[in-house]
Short mmCIF file of C-alpha atoms in Angstrom, two decimals:
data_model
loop_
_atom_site.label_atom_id
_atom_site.label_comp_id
_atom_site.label_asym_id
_atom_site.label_seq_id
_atom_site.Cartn_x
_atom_site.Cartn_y
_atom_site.Cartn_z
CA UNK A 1 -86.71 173.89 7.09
CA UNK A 2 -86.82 175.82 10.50
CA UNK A 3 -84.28 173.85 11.61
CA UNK A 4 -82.33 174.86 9.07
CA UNK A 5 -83.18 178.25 9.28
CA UNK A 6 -82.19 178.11 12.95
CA UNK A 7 -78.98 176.74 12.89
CA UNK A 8 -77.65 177.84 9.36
CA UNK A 9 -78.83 182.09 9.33
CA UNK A 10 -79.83 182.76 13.45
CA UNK A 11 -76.24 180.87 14.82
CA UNK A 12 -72.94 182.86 14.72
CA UNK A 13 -70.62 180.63 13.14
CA UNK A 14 -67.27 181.76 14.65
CA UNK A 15 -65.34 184.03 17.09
CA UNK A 16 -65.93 184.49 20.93
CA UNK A 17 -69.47 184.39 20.22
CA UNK A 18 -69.34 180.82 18.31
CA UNK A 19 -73.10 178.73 19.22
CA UNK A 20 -75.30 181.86 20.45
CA UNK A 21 -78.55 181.70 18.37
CA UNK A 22 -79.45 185.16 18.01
CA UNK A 23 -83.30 186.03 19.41
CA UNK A 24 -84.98 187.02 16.42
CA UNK A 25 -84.21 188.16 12.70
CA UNK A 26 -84.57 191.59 14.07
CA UNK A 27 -82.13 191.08 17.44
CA UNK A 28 -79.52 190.09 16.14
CA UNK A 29 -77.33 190.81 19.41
CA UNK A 30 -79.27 189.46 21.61
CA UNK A 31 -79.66 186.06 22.65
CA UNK A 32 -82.20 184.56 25.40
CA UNK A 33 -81.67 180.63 26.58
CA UNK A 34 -85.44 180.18 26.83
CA UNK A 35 -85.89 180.55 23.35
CA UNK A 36 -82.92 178.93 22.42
CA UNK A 37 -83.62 175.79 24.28
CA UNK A 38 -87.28 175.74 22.51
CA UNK A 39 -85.11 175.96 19.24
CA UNK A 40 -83.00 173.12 20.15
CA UNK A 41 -85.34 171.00 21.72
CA UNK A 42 -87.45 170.14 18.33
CA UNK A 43 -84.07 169.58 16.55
CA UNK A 44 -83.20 167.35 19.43
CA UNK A 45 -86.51 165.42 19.19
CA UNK A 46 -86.21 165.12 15.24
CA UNK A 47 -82.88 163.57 16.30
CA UNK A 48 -83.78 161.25 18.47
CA UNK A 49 -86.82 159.64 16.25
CA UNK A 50 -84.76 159.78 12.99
CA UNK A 51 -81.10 158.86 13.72
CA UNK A 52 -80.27 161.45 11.89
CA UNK A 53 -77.60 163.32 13.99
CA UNK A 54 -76.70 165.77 11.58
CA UNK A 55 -77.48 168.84 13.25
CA UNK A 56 -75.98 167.94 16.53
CA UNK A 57 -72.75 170.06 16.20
CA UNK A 58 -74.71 172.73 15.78
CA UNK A 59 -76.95 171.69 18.47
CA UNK A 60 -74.26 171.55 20.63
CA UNK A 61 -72.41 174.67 20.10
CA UNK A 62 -75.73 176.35 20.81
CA UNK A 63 -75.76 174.81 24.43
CA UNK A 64 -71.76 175.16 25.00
CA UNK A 65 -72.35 178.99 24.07
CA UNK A 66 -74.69 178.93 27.23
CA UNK A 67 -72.91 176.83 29.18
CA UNK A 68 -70.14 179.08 28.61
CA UNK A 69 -72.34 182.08 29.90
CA UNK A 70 -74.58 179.99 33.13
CA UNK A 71 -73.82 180.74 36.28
CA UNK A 72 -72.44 178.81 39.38
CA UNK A 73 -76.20 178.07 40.80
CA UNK A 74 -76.96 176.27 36.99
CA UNK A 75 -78.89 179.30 35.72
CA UNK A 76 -78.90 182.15 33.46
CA UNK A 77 -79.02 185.25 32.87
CA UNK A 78 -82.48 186.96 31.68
CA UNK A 79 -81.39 188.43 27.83
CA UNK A 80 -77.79 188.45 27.27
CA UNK A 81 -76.77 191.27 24.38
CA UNK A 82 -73.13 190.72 22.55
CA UNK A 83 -72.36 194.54 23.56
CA UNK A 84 -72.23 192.90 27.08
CA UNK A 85 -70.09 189.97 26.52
CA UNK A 86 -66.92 191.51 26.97
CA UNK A 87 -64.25 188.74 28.13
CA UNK A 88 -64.56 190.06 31.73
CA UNK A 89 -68.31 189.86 31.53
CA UNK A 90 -68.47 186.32 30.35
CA UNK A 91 -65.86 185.35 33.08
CA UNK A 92 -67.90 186.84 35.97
CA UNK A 93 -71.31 185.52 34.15
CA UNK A 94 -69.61 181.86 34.69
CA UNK A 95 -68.19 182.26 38.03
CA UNK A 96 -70.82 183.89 39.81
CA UNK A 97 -74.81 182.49 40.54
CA UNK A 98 -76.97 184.17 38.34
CA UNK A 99 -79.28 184.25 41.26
CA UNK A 100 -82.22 184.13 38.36
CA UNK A 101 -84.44 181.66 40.08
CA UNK A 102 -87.03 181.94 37.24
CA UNK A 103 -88.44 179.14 35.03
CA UNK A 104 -89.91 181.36 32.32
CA UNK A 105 -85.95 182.61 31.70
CA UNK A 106 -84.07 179.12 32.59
CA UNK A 107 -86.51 175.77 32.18
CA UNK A 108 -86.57 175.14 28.56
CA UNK A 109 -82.51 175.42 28.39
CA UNK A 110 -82.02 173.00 31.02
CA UNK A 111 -84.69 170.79 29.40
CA UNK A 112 -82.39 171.03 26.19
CA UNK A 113 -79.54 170.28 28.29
CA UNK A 114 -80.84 167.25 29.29
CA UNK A 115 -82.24 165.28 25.89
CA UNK A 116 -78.87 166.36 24.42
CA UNK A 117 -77.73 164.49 27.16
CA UNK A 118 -79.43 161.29 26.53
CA UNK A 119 -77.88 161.67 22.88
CA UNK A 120 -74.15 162.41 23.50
CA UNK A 121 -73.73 161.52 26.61
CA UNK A 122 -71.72 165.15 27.96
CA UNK A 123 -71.58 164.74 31.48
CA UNK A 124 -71.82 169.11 31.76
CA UNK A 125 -75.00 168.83 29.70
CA UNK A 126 -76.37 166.59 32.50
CA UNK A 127 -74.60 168.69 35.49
CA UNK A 128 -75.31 172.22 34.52
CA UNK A 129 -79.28 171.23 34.05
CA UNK A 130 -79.31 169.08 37.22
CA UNK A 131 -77.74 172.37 38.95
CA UNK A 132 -79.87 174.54 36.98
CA UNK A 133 -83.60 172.88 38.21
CA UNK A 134 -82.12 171.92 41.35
CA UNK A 135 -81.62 175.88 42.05
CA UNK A 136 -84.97 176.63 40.79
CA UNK A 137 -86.37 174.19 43.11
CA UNK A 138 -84.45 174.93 46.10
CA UNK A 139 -86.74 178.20 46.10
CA UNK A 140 -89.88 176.54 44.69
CA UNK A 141 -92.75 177.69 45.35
CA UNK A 142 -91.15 181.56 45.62
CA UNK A 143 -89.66 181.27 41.77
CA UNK A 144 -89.39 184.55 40.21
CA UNK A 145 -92.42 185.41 38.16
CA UNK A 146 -91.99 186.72 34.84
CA UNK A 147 -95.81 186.59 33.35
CA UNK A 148 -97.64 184.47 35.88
CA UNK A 149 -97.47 181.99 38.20
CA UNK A 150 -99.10 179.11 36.30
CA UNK A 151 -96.96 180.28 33.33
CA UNK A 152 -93.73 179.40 35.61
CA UNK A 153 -95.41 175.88 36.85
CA UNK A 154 -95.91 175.13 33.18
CA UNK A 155 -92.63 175.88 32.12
CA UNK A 156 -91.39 173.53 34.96
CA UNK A 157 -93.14 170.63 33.86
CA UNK A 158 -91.40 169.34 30.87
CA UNK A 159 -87.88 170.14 31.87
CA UNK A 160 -88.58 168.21 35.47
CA UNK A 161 -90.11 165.23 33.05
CA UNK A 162 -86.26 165.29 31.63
CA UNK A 163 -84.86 165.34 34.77
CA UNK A 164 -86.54 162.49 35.78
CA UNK A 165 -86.36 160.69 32.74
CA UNK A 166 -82.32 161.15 32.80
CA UNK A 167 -81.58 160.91 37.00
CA UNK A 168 -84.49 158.61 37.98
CA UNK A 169 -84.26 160.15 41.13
CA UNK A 170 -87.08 159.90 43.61
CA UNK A 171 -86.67 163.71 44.97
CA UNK A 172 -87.03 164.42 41.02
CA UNK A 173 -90.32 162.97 40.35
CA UNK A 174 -91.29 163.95 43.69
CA UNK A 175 -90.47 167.55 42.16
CA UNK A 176 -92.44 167.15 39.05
CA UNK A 177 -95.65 165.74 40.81
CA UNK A 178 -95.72 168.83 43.39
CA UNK A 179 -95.45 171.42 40.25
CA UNK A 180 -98.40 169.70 38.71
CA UNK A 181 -100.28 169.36 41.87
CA UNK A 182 -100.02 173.29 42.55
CA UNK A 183 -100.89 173.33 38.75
CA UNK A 184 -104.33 171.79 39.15
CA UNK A 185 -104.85 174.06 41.57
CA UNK A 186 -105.24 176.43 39.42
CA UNK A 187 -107.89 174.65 36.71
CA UNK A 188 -111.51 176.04 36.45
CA UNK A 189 -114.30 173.69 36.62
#
């Protein structure tokens, strides 16, 4: 039922803006990839256990929309309101970095990136989140904040578990392992 909710009242259909789900049922022009990745992701999962791949048009015009709006560097912008998506806008968006080295605004849509990935196989699904976390970690441990630090190690942990998962790269596990190190370093006794 959320899922449907998601994809069938919160997506624009059509028109320049086709795939952005909008934030909330009260911001409707707005649209923020963090929470659309966390969206997409359960979809995604319920996809991947079931078979049942009926959402994944939708699914996927969700991510395109933000592909279609990431920067060079693999990231996004923080909140991104339709009164600012102007062709011009959307054309700079894409071919400039977004310079938002930030996992509270950026992990959970590369993370989203990257199990659509394992499901249709889109080569710019796989690129764009590689970029994406790759640019996060190229300044790790001086990520922008948004709430906290731990909040911003957290965020990192699932999406590098993708990354991994998908690249089976030794510098990406060796990523995941150093975010959950400096986690711990954080726990009370």
């Amino acid at each position: 039922n959320l899922s449907g909710f998601i994809f069938d009242k919160m997506q624009i259909k059509s028109g320049k803006f086709a795939g952005m789900l909008r934030w909330t049922e009260s911001a409707w022009c707005t649209v923020y990839g963090d929470d659309t990745g966390r969206a997409v992701i359960s979809t995604l999962f319920y996809m991947m256990y079931t078979k049942d791949m009926r959402k994944m048009t939708q699914v996927e015009a969700a991510l395109d929309f933000l592909i279609g709006i990431t920067g060079t560097d693999g990231l996004m912008e923080h909140g991104v309101h339709v009164s600012e998506l102007t062709d011009e806008n959307i054309k700079q968006m894409h071919s400039n970095p977004s310079n938002q080295y930030c996992a509270h605004r950026n992990a959970y849509n590369r993370a989203a990136l990257l199990l659509a990935y394992q499901l249709n196989h889109k080569e710019i699904y796989k690129d764009t989140a590689v970029k994406g976390l790759s640019t996060i970690m190229g300044v790790y441990p001086e990520t922008m904040r948004a709430i906290s630090e731990t909040e911003e190690l957290c965020r990192l942990i699932f999406p590098l578990s993708c990354l991994y998962q998908v690249t089976r790269d030794e510098t990406h596990k060796k990523w995941l392992y150093d975010v959950c190190e400096r986690l711990e370093n954080y726990r009370h006794k």
